[in-house]
Short mmCIF file of C-alpha atoms and ligand atoms in Angstrom, two decimals:
data_model
loop_
_atom_site.label_atom_id
_atom_site.label_comp_id
_atom_site.label_asym_id
_atom_site.label_seq_id
_atom_site.Cartn_x
_atom_site.Cartn_y
_atom_site.Cartn_z
CA MET V 1 0.00 0.00 0.00
CA ALA V 2 2.60 2.57 1.11
CA SER V 3 4.92 2.00 -1.85
CA SER V 4 2.15 2.38 -4.41
CA GLY V 5 1.14 5.72 -2.76
CA LYS V 6 4.69 7.05 -3.13
CA LEU V 7 4.73 6.10 -6.78
CA LEU V 8 1.51 8.00 -7.32
CA LYS V 9 2.97 11.20 -5.77
CA MET V 10 6.06 10.96 -7.97
CA ARG V 11 3.97 10.65 -11.04
CA SER V 12 1.91 13.71 -10.26
CA GLY V 13 5.16 15.66 -9.59
CA LEU V 14 6.45 14.79 -13.03
CA PHE V 15 3.17 15.83 -14.47
CA ILE V 16 3.31 19.27 -12.81
CA LEU V 17 6.87 19.77 -14.08
CA PHE V 18 5.72 19.00 -17.57
CA VAL V 19 2.75 21.38 -17.39
CA TRP V 20 4.93 24.25 -15.96
CA THR V 21 7.61 23.96 -18.72
CA SER V 22 5.10 23.90 -21.45
CA LEU V 23 3.35 26.95 -19.91
CA SER V 24 6.53 29.02 -19.56
CA VAL V 25 7.43 28.23 -23.10
CA ASP V 26 3.98 29.38 -23.94
CA ALA V 27 4.37 32.58 -21.85
CA SER V 28 7.58 33.70 -23.47
CA THR V 29 5.55 35.71 -25.84
CA PRO V 30 7.59 37.79 -28.22
CA ASN V 31 8.96 40.96 -26.50
CA GLY V 32 7.90 39.76 -23.00
CA CYS V 33 10.21 40.09 -19.94
CA SER V 34 11.43 37.27 -17.73
CA GLY V 35 12.70 37.50 -14.18
CA ILE V 36 12.73 40.74 -12.27
CA PRO V 37 15.33 43.50 -12.33
CA ASP V 38 17.88 44.12 -9.57
CA GLU V 39 17.06 47.02 -7.30
CA ALA V 40 19.31 47.68 -4.35
CA ASN V 41 17.78 47.20 -0.88
CA ALA V 42 14.37 46.57 -2.44
CA LEU V 43 12.23 43.57 -3.18
CA VAL V 44 9.03 42.59 -4.92
CA PRO V 45 6.48 41.07 -2.62
CA GLU V 46 6.13 37.37 -3.33
CA SER V 47 2.37 37.71 -3.77
CA SER V 48 2.69 40.18 -6.62
CA LYS V 49 5.29 38.19 -8.54
CA LYS V 50 4.24 36.69 -11.86
CA ASP V 51 5.77 33.93 -13.91
CA SER V 52 6.16 36.09 -16.95
CA TYR V 53 5.58 39.64 -17.91
CA ASN V 54 4.21 41.01 -21.14
CA PRO V 55 5.32 44.25 -22.63
CA GLY V 56 3.63 47.06 -20.73
CA ASP V 57 3.48 45.06 -17.48
CA THR V 58 4.76 46.92 -14.43
CA ILE V 59 6.23 45.78 -11.11
CA ASP V 60 6.44 47.76 -7.92
CA PHE V 61 9.32 47.37 -5.49
CA THR V 62 9.09 47.95 -1.81
CA CYS V 63 12.09 48.81 0.33
CA GLN V 64 13.71 46.13 2.49
CA HIS V 65 13.35 46.23 6.25
CA GLY V 66 15.14 49.26 7.59
CA PHE V 67 15.14 51.09 4.28
CA THR V 68 12.87 53.67 2.90
CA SER V 69 12.27 55.58 -0.29
CA SER V 70 10.55 58.89 -0.73
CA LYS V 71 9.29 57.96 -4.17
CA LYS V 72 7.73 54.84 -5.60
CA ILE V 73 9.96 52.37 -7.40
CA THR V 74 8.28 50.97 -10.52
CA TYR V 75 9.68 49.13 -13.53
CA VAL V 76 7.89 48.57 -16.85
CA CYS V 77 8.53 45.75 -19.35
CA VAL V 78 9.50 47.18 -22.73
CA GLU V 79 10.63 44.89 -25.51
CA LYS V 80 12.11 42.12 -23.36
CA LYS V 81 13.74 44.57 -20.98
CA TRP V 82 12.77 46.25 -17.78
CA ALA V 83 12.85 49.99 -17.71
CA LYS V 84 12.62 52.12 -14.52
CA LEU V 85 9.48 54.11 -14.62
CA ARG V 86 9.35 55.67 -11.15
CA HIS V 87 12.73 56.55 -9.81
CA GLY V 88 12.64 55.91 -6.10
CA VAL V 89 15.77 54.72 -4.26
CA CYS V 90 15.85 52.69 -1.06
CA SER V 91 18.18 54.22 1.46
CA PRO V 92 18.55 53.33 5.14
CA LYS V 93 15.87 54.71 7.40
CA ARG V 94 17.14 57.30 9.87
CA CYS V 95 16.18 58.04 13.42
CA GLU V 96 15.85 61.52 14.85
CA SER V 97 18.90 62.89 16.62
CA PRO V 98 19.04 61.12 19.99
CA SER V 99 17.72 63.08 22.94
CA ASP V 100 20.17 64.51 25.43
CA ILE V 101 19.86 63.59 29.06
CA LEU V 102 20.52 65.54 32.23
CA ASN V 103 23.85 64.81 33.93
CA GLY V 104 25.03 62.50 31.18
CA HIS V 105 25.79 62.16 27.47
CA TYR V 106 25.78 59.52 24.75
CA ILE V 107 28.48 57.98 22.59
CA ARG V 108 27.97 56.15 19.28
CA LEU V 109 28.88 52.47 19.33
CA ASN V 110 28.32 51.74 15.62
CA GLY V 111 26.52 53.02 12.53
CA GLU V 112 26.44 56.46 10.98
CA ASN V 113 24.06 59.35 10.70
CA PHE V 114 21.77 57.67 13.23
CA ALA V 115 20.74 55.33 10.41
CA PHE V 116 18.85 52.13 10.98
CA GLY V 117 20.93 49.79 13.13
CA THR V 118 22.99 52.51 14.80
CA THR V 119 23.52 51.90 18.53
CA ILE V 120 24.38 54.57 21.05
CA ARG V 121 25.28 54.29 24.73
CA TYR V 122 24.46 56.80 27.43
CA ILE V 123 27.04 57.54 30.13
CA CYS V 124 26.40 59.40 33.38
CA ASN V 125 28.67 62.23 34.50
CA GLU V 126 30.94 61.71 37.49
CA GLY V 127 28.98 61.68 40.70
CA TYR V 128 25.84 60.41 38.91
CA GLN V 129 24.58 56.90 38.44
CA MET V 130 22.40 55.17 35.83
CA MET V 131 18.94 54.63 37.22
CA THR V 132 17.56 52.72 34.18
CA GLN V 133 18.39 49.12 33.43
CA THR V 134 19.65 49.59 29.88
CA ASP V 135 22.01 52.31 28.86
CA THR V 136 21.95 51.66 25.07
CA ARG V 137 19.44 52.60 22.36
CA THR V 138 19.37 51.25 18.81
CA CYS V 139 17.75 52.87 15.79
CA ARG V 140 14.96 50.51 14.74
CA ASP V 141 12.15 50.64 12.21
CA GLY V 142 9.98 52.63 14.51
CA GLY V 143 12.71 54.90 15.91
CA TRP V 144 14.96 54.51 18.92
CA ASP V 145 14.27 51.49 21.09
CA ASN V 146 14.42 51.34 24.89
CA ARG V 147 13.59 54.21 27.19
CA LEU V 148 15.68 57.33 27.56
CA PRO V 149 18.19 56.55 30.35
CA VAL V 150 18.13 58.59 33.55
CA CYS V 151 21.18 59.70 35.55
CA GLU V 152 20.71 60.56 39.18
CA GLU V 153 23.16 62.01 41.63
CA ILE V 154 25.00 59.20 43.44
CA SER V 155 23.84 58.77 46.99
CA CYS V 156 24.65 56.42 49.81
CA GLY V 157 22.08 54.17 51.38
CA LEU V 158 21.29 54.14 55.07
CA ASN V 159 21.57 51.00 57.13
CA SER V 160 19.32 50.48 60.07
CA THR V 161 21.02 50.82 63.42
CA GLU V 162 20.37 49.45 66.89
CA THR V 163 18.86 51.67 69.53
CA ASN V 164 22.09 51.67 71.56
CA ILE V 165 23.85 53.76 68.93
CA LYS V 166 23.37 57.45 68.30
CA VAL V 167 23.77 58.66 64.73
CA GLU V 168 24.44 62.32 64.14
CA ARG V 169 23.96 64.31 60.93
CA LEU V 170 21.24 62.06 59.53
CA PRO V 171 19.50 63.62 56.51
CA TYR V 172 15.98 65.03 56.74
CA ASP V 173 13.23 62.65 55.68
CA ASP V 174 13.99 61.14 52.29
CA GLU V 175 16.70 63.59 51.33
CA LEU V 176 19.47 61.85 49.38
CA ILE V 177 22.78 61.33 51.16
CA LYS V 178 25.27 62.84 48.82
CA HIS V 179 28.97 62.36 48.33
CA GLY V 180 30.92 64.02 51.15
CA HIS V 181 28.18 63.62 53.73
CA ARG V 182 29.53 62.41 57.05
CA LEU V 183 27.74 60.48 59.74
CA THR V 184 29.06 60.29 63.28
CA PHE V 185 28.24 57.59 65.77
CA SER V 186 28.38 57.29 69.51
CA CYS V 187 27.12 54.73 71.96
CA VAL V 188 24.13 55.43 74.15
CA GLY V 189 24.53 54.23 77.69
CA ASP V 190 27.34 53.12 79.94
CA GLY V 191 29.64 50.17 79.48
CA LEU V 192 29.39 50.16 75.69
CA LYS V 193 32.12 50.83 73.22
CA LEU V 194 32.01 51.57 69.55
CA GLU V 195 33.29 48.78 67.35
CA GLY V 196 34.29 50.30 64.02
CA GLU V 197 34.77 53.84 62.83
CA SER V 198 33.06 56.63 64.74
CA GLU V 199 32.76 58.65 61.55
CA ILE V 200 31.99 57.44 58.03
CA THR V 201 31.82 59.39 54.78
CA CYS V 202 29.66 58.89 51.70
CA GLN V 203 32.10 58.43 48.86
CA ILE V 204 31.81 59.44 45.21
CA ASN V 205 31.00 55.85 44.23
CA GLY V 206 27.95 55.77 46.49
CA GLU V 207 29.61 53.57 49.09
CA TRP V 208 30.38 54.47 52.66
CA SER V 209 34.05 54.82 53.57
CA SER V 210 33.61 51.98 56.04
CA SER V 211 30.78 49.91 57.34
CA PHE V 212 28.40 51.13 60.01
CA PRO V 213 29.85 50.65 63.49
CA LYS V 214 28.22 48.76 66.31
CA CYS V 215 28.04 49.32 70.03
CA VAL V 216 29.26 46.35 71.97
CA GLU V 217 29.74 45.76 75.63
CA ALA V 218 33.00 47.37 76.67
CA THR V 219 35.62 44.93 77.85
CA CYS V 220 39.21 45.64 78.75
CA PRO V 221 42.03 43.59 77.26
CA LEU V 222 43.69 41.31 79.78
CA ASN V 223 47.36 40.63 79.21
CA THR V 224 48.43 37.62 81.15
CA THR V 225 51.68 37.24 79.27
CA MET V 226 53.81 39.07 81.79
CA GLU V 227 55.49 36.22 83.62
CA ASP V 228 56.56 37.91 86.82
CA LEU V 229 53.28 39.79 87.30
CA ASN V 230 50.57 38.24 89.46
CA ILE V 231 47.02 39.35 88.67
CA GLU V 232 44.01 39.19 90.97
CA ARG V 233 40.58 39.95 89.58
CA ASP V 234 37.79 41.65 91.45
CA PRO V 235 35.14 40.28 91.02
CA ASP V 236 36.97 37.01 90.64
CA VAL V 237 35.29 35.64 87.50
CA GLU V 238 36.39 34.10 84.25
CA GLY V 239 35.89 35.66 80.83
CA PRO V 240 36.20 39.20 79.56
CA VAL V 241 36.88 42.01 82.00
CA LYS V 242 33.83 44.24 82.03
CA SER V 243 33.49 47.90 82.84
CA GLY V 244 33.90 48.50 86.59
CA HIS V 245 35.96 45.39 87.19
CA ARG V 246 39.30 45.82 88.91
CA ILE V 247 42.58 44.00 88.93
CA THR V 248 45.33 44.09 91.51
CA PHE V 249 48.95 43.33 90.73
CA SER V 250 51.83 41.97 92.67
CA CYS V 251 55.27 40.79 91.66
CA ILE V 252 56.18 37.12 91.77
CA GLY V 253 59.63 36.43 93.21
CA ASP V 254 62.14 38.12 95.49
CA GLY V 255 64.01 41.26 94.69
CA LEU V 256 61.27 42.61 92.43
CA LYS V 257 59.13 45.68 92.94
CA LEU V 258 56.09 46.95 91.14
CA LYS V 259 56.56 50.00 88.96
CA GLY V 260 53.24 51.63 88.12
CA GLN V 261 49.74 51.38 89.56
CA ARG V 262 49.04 48.48 91.93
CA GLU V 263 45.34 48.50 91.14
CA ILE V 264 43.62 49.44 87.86
CA THR V 265 39.93 49.63 86.86
CA CYS V 266 38.27 48.77 83.58
CA GLN V 267 36.57 51.96 82.44
CA SER V 268 33.26 52.25 80.60
CA ASN V 269 35.10 52.98 77.33
CA GLY V 270 36.90 49.63 77.49
CA GLN V 271 40.21 51.14 78.54
CA TRP V 272 42.15 50.57 81.70
CA SER V 273 42.41 53.46 84.14
CA SER V 274 46.23 53.14 83.91
CA PRO V 275 48.62 50.98 81.95
CA PHE V 276 49.71 47.66 83.37
CA PRO V 277 52.59 48.01 85.85
CA LYS V 278 55.89 46.22 85.45
CA CYS V 279 58.00 44.25 87.85
CA GLU V 280 61.48 45.56 88.17
CA GLU V 281 64.47 44.44 90.13
CA VAL V 282 64.87 46.37 93.36
CA THR V 283 67.95 48.59 93.31
CA CYS V 284 69.35 51.40 95.40
CA THR V 285 70.40 54.34 93.29
CA ALA V 286 72.10 57.67 93.87
CA LYS V 287 73.74 60.37 91.84
CA LEU V 288 77.33 61.08 92.82
CA LYS V 289 78.26 64.74 93.14
CA GLY V 290 81.54 65.83 91.63
CA ASN V 291 83.16 66.05 95.03
CA MET V 292 82.56 62.38 95.90
CA LYS V 293 84.04 59.07 94.96
CA SER V 294 82.78 55.55 95.48
CA ASN V 295 84.37 52.10 95.43
CA ILE V 296 82.04 50.81 92.70
CA LYS V 297 81.66 51.37 88.95
CA GLU V 298 79.45 54.28 88.01
CA GLN V 299 76.93 54.56 85.22
CA PRO V 300 76.51 57.53 82.85
CA GLY V 301 75.71 60.74 84.70
CA ARG V 302 77.72 59.43 87.68
CA GLU V 303 74.82 57.27 88.80
CA ILE V 304 75.43 54.36 91.09
CA SER V 305 72.94 51.52 91.19
CA VAL V 306 73.33 48.42 93.34
CA LYS V 307 71.26 45.43 94.43
CA PRO V 308 69.96 44.86 97.98
CA GLY V 309 72.65 43.55 100.29
CA GLN V 310 75.49 45.29 98.55
CA THR V 311 77.65 47.82 100.41
CA VAL V 312 79.16 50.98 99.00
CA THR V 313 82.04 53.02 100.40
CA LEU V 314 82.13 56.75 99.74
CA HIS V 315 84.64 59.50 100.39
CA CYS V 316 85.18 63.14 99.56
CA VAL V 317 87.68 64.07 96.88
CA ASN V 318 87.77 67.80 97.37
CA LYS V 319 90.38 69.48 99.51
CA GLU V 320 88.99 70.78 102.79
CA SER V 321 85.58 69.13 102.33
CA GLN V 322 84.13 66.89 105.02
CA LEU V 323 81.96 63.79 104.86
CA LYS V 324 78.60 64.39 106.49
CA GLY V 325 77.11 60.99 107.33
CA GLN V 326 78.53 57.46 107.12
CA GLY V 327 81.12 56.49 104.54
CA ARG V 328 79.91 52.89 104.35
CA ILE V 329 76.28 52.25 103.46
CA GLN V 330 74.20 49.23 102.48
CA CYS V 331 71.34 48.73 100.02
CA GLN V 332 68.20 47.46 101.77
CA PRO V 333 65.60 45.03 100.26
CA SER V 334 63.21 48.01 100.13
CA GLY V 335 65.55 49.91 97.81
CA GLU V 336 66.64 52.38 100.49
CA TRP V 337 70.16 53.07 101.70
CA ASN V 338 71.09 52.32 105.27
CA PRO V 339 72.50 54.49 106.74
CA PRO V 340 71.24 57.26 104.42
CA PHE V 341 73.41 58.42 101.54
CA PRO V 342 76.11 60.82 102.86
CA GLU V 343 77.19 64.22 101.54
CA CYS V 344 80.49 66.10 101.26
CA THR V 345 80.25 69.62 102.61
CA GLY V 346 82.61 72.52 102.45
CA GLY V 347 85.51 72.19 100.12
CA ILE V 348 87.05 74.54 97.64
CA CYS V 349 86.32 75.01 93.94
CA GLY V 350 88.62 75.43 90.95
CA PRO V 351 88.58 78.20 88.27
CA PRO V 352 85.15 79.60 87.25
CA PRO V 353 83.29 77.45 84.68
CA TYR V 354 82.58 78.48 81.10
CA VAL V 355 79.28 80.27 80.50
CA GLU V 356 78.14 80.90 76.95
CA ASN V 357 78.21 84.54 75.80
CA ALA V 358 79.42 85.71 79.18
CA ASP V 359 82.61 86.44 81.05
CA THR V 360 83.50 86.88 84.69
CA LYS V 361 83.44 90.46 85.98
CA GLU V 362 86.63 90.10 87.94
CA MET V 363 89.86 88.39 87.00
CA ALA V 364 89.40 84.64 87.37
CA LYS V 365 91.26 82.93 90.21
CA THR V 366 92.48 79.34 90.29
CA GLU V 367 90.80 78.50 93.61
CA TYR V 368 87.62 79.63 95.37
CA LYS V 369 86.65 79.09 98.99
CA ALA V 370 83.39 77.48 100.11
CA TRP V 371 80.43 79.85 99.53
CA GLU V 372 82.57 82.20 97.48
CA LYS V 373 80.66 83.70 94.51
CA VAL V 374 81.85 84.59 91.00
CA GLU V 375 79.90 87.21 89.13
CA TYR V 376 79.40 86.99 85.37
CA LYS V 377 78.51 89.64 82.82
CA CYS V 378 76.89 88.93 79.43
CA PHE V 379 78.69 90.07 76.27
CA ASP V 380 77.59 93.34 74.70
CA LYS V 381 73.98 93.27 73.42
CA TYR V 382 73.33 89.98 75.26
CA THR V 383 70.94 90.20 78.22
CA LEU V 384 71.14 88.35 81.48
CA ASP V 385 68.12 86.08 81.96
CA ASP V 386 66.37 87.26 85.12
CA ARG V 387 63.75 84.55 85.46
CA PRO V 388 63.47 83.06 88.98
CA THR V 389 66.34 80.63 89.73
CA TYR V 390 68.57 82.55 87.28
CA SER V 391 71.15 85.09 88.36
CA GLY V 392 74.55 86.40 87.37
CA PHE V 393 76.37 84.37 90.01
CA LYS V 394 77.96 80.95 90.41
CA THR V 395 78.60 79.89 94.00
CA CYS V 396 81.09 77.35 95.29
CA LYS V 397 79.01 74.90 97.34
CA ASN V 398 80.33 71.61 98.65
CA GLY V 399 83.11 71.75 96.15
CA GLU V 400 80.70 72.29 93.21
CA ARG V 401 79.44 75.34 91.38
CA THR V 402 75.75 76.15 91.70
CA GLY V 403 73.68 78.88 90.01
CA ASN V 404 72.03 79.20 86.62
CA ILE V 405 73.29 81.85 84.26
CA TYR V 406 71.86 82.42 80.82
CA CYS V 407 72.53 85.22 78.36
CA LEU V 408 69.56 85.92 76.08
CA ASN V 409 70.36 86.52 72.42
CA PRO V 410 70.11 89.88 70.68
CA CYS V 411 68.07 90.24 67.47
CA SER V 412 69.67 91.07 64.18
CA VAL V 413 67.75 92.12 61.06
CA THR V 414 69.59 93.00 57.86
CA LEU V 415 68.63 95.76 55.42
CA ASP V 416 68.06 93.08 52.76
CA THR V 417 65.50 91.35 54.93
CA MET V 418 63.72 94.64 55.59
CA ASN V 419 63.73 95.47 51.86
CA GLU V 420 62.25 92.07 51.07
CA LYS V 421 59.38 92.76 53.44
CA GLY V 422 58.98 96.31 52.12
CA ILE V 423 59.69 97.83 55.52
CA LYS V 424 62.13 100.31 57.08
CA LEU V 425 62.89 101.71 60.50
CA LYS V 426 60.36 104.37 61.40
CA TYR V 427 62.98 106.65 62.91
CA GLY V 428 66.51 107.37 61.83
CA PRO V 429 68.47 106.52 58.73
CA PRO V 430 68.34 103.02 57.20
CA ARG V 431 70.62 100.65 59.10
CA LYS V 432 70.96 97.07 60.14
CA ILE V 433 69.17 96.26 63.40
CA PHE V 434 71.20 94.74 66.19
CA SER V 435 69.23 95.16 69.36
CA PRO V 436 69.14 93.39 72.68
CA HIS V 437 66.38 91.25 74.18
CA LYS V 438 63.19 93.21 75.08
CA ASP V 439 64.15 96.15 72.82
CA GLN V 440 61.20 97.63 70.97
CA ILE V 441 61.59 98.56 67.30
CA GLN V 442 59.11 100.57 65.25
CA PHE V 443 58.74 99.94 61.53
CA ALA V 444 57.14 101.84 58.64
CA CYS V 445 56.38 100.95 55.03
CA LEU V 446 59.13 101.56 52.50
CA ARG V 447 56.64 102.59 49.81
CA GLU V 448 53.84 105.06 50.51
CA ASN V 449 51.09 103.26 48.60
CA GLU V 450 51.50 100.04 50.54
CA ARG V 451 49.75 98.84 53.67
CA MET V 452 51.31 97.08 56.60
CA LYS V 453 50.36 93.56 57.57
CA GLY V 454 51.25 92.90 61.19
CA ASN V 455 52.16 95.16 64.07
CA SER V 456 54.41 98.12 63.37
CA LYS V 457 55.94 97.80 66.87
CA GLN V 458 57.90 94.64 67.51
CA ILE V 459 59.89 93.43 70.47
CA CYS V 460 63.07 91.40 70.37
CA SER V 461 62.66 88.16 72.26
CA ASN V 462 65.79 86.06 72.81
CA GLY V 463 67.06 86.52 69.27
CA THR V 464 63.78 86.48 67.41
CA MET V 465 61.70 89.36 66.15
CA THR V 466 58.50 88.96 64.14
CA LEU V 467 58.64 91.32 61.19
CA PRO V 468 55.60 93.05 59.69
CA GLU V 469 55.23 93.07 55.91
CA CYS V 470 54.05 95.78 53.52
CA VAL V 471 51.94 94.81 50.52
C1 LIG D 501 24.49 47.51 55.43
O1 LIG D 501 23.86 46.29 55.81
C2 LIG D 501 24.14 45.21 54.93
C3 LIG D 501 23.29 44.04 55.41
O2 LIG D 501 23.41 43.86 56.78
C4 LIG D 501 25.63 44.90 54.96
O3 LIG D 501 25.92 43.86 54.07
C5 LIG D 501 26.39 46.13 54.54
O4 LIG D 501 27.79 45.90 54.65
C6 LIG D 501 26.00 47.31 55.41
N1 LIG D 501 26.65 48.50 54.89
C7 LIG D 501 27.39 49.28 55.63
C8 LIG D 501 28.00 50.46 54.96
O5 LIG D 501 27.58 49.07 56.82
C1 LIG D 502 48.36 44.17 75.99
O1 LIG D 502 49.20 43.55 75.03
C2 LIG D 502 49.19 44.19 73.79
C3 LIG D 502 50.01 43.35 72.84
O2 LIG D 502 51.08 42.75 73.47
C4 LIG D 502 49.74 45.61 73.95
O3 LIG D 502 49.71 46.28 72.70
C5 LIG D 502 48.88 46.37 74.93
O4 LIG D 502 49.44 47.65 75.16
C6 LIG D 502 48.81 45.61 76.25
N1 LIG D 502 47.85 46.28 77.13
C7 LIG D 502 48.16 46.70 78.34
C8 LIG D 502 47.06 47.35 79.12
O5 LIG D 502 49.26 46.55 78.82
C1 LIG D 503 66.91 81.39 73.42
O1 LIG D 503 67.16 81.03 72.07
C2 LIG D 503 68.05 79.96 71.90
C3 LIG D 503 68.36 79.83 70.42
O2 LIG D 503 67.19 79.86 69.69
C4 LIG D 503 67.43 78.70 72.50
O3 LIG D 503 68.28 77.62 72.34
C5 LIG D 503 67.18 78.96 73.99
O4 LIG D 503 66.50 77.85 74.55
C6 LIG D 503 66.35 80.20 74.19
N1 LIG D 503 66.31 80.48 75.62
C7 LIG D 503 65.23 80.93 76.24
C8 LIG D 503 65.35 81.15 77.70
O5 LIG D 503 64.17 81.15 75.65
#
């Protein structure tokens, strides 16, 4: 059955082929046209195509998708040839110039003259972000596709916060949080500390400079790594040290003493009231005066430092000075000397010491008696410092010189410097200034049309004088 059906179909196909060829032979009437002419970007609708065309027959072209013609395109069959009767031309359709957008612009990705198929992309200006999903538009048959993109100023989002945190500088209602806006945070209530930054800034990319902080229960760090330090907690509990908790320290082992606070408290901000103390070896120390000598090695600054139990012998080195106290002393476990550290009194001193920018008033001697004074005088233009504890004298005391002497510097201002600042001395001819401490100098402008910036009266202070300037 099936094979005979197939045979039947084949036969009818052959028959149709035969009929068609005989017809087309028939249709090729003298002077008729066959086929259709070539017309760029245009086509003849299938429904209006004919097998053959007689002289005088016309065909109309329509433009291909995306193309358009302002005139009709018609061909006529004349003596076996097609002739163009209506002279339309299909050229690409064009879209209107793309619309501009606020706070952004477009660039062309392909195509020309905004012709069919051209794609453009919109880009937001710095500080603005694309609010629409697509940023491209393509010129289609019916004009530009997609919606016109929208650029909005970049803003940062707000995260919800717990009630234990206070946020300052929040925006009003639904006002956008713009680039540069700063939020500050603080914890509400005692015993809480801020974890994270206390201030965050909205950045140009719409992100916060750091994440929102949190308020967590304040705990103080407990360092238990110090071997020789014994720690007692109050209350005596395990776990983190909370605000209000205290710890007490003591040193483990002999010959050690605590340096620092013995008891510290964890404060509500999570910090200890004082740093952890340290355990140090107990020593007895003293500074040796110049008129004394000891039997042990000294450290820089003539310091002696010994351990408990050790004895030290001291004596005076200066002629005519006497030891006041015991010459043999011992370091106690408490760090004190027993008997107390002695002193050398009386004694003579050598030549007067050097003092900068000063000289002795009298001829210097090679030896001075106990309590004998030497008077100094500052060099010309230098001024003796008369603050309390300063004087012009050095006294021989216990074989050493006591007394602070200081000569304050004069001020010097050159003519060049004054010219640079456009100033001159108010009184007298132009000259270099060289005036002592506390001297007052009055300036004026060099040029009449200029105004003075700064005070016209200035005082010399230990070598420095602030100069006004004329501009
Ligand atoms: C805001 O909250 C989300 C979700 O909890 C989190 O992923 C994000 O990091 C937070 N942003 C900031 C700036 O804290
Ligand atoms: C605890 O130890 C850390 C790291 O060793 C140190 O930075 C910190 O200052 C110590 N804290 C105290 C209170 O001593
Ligand atoms: C005076 O000036 C000199 C040099 O600038 C400075 O070393 C010294 O400490 C000053 N003295 C006083 C008492 O201001």
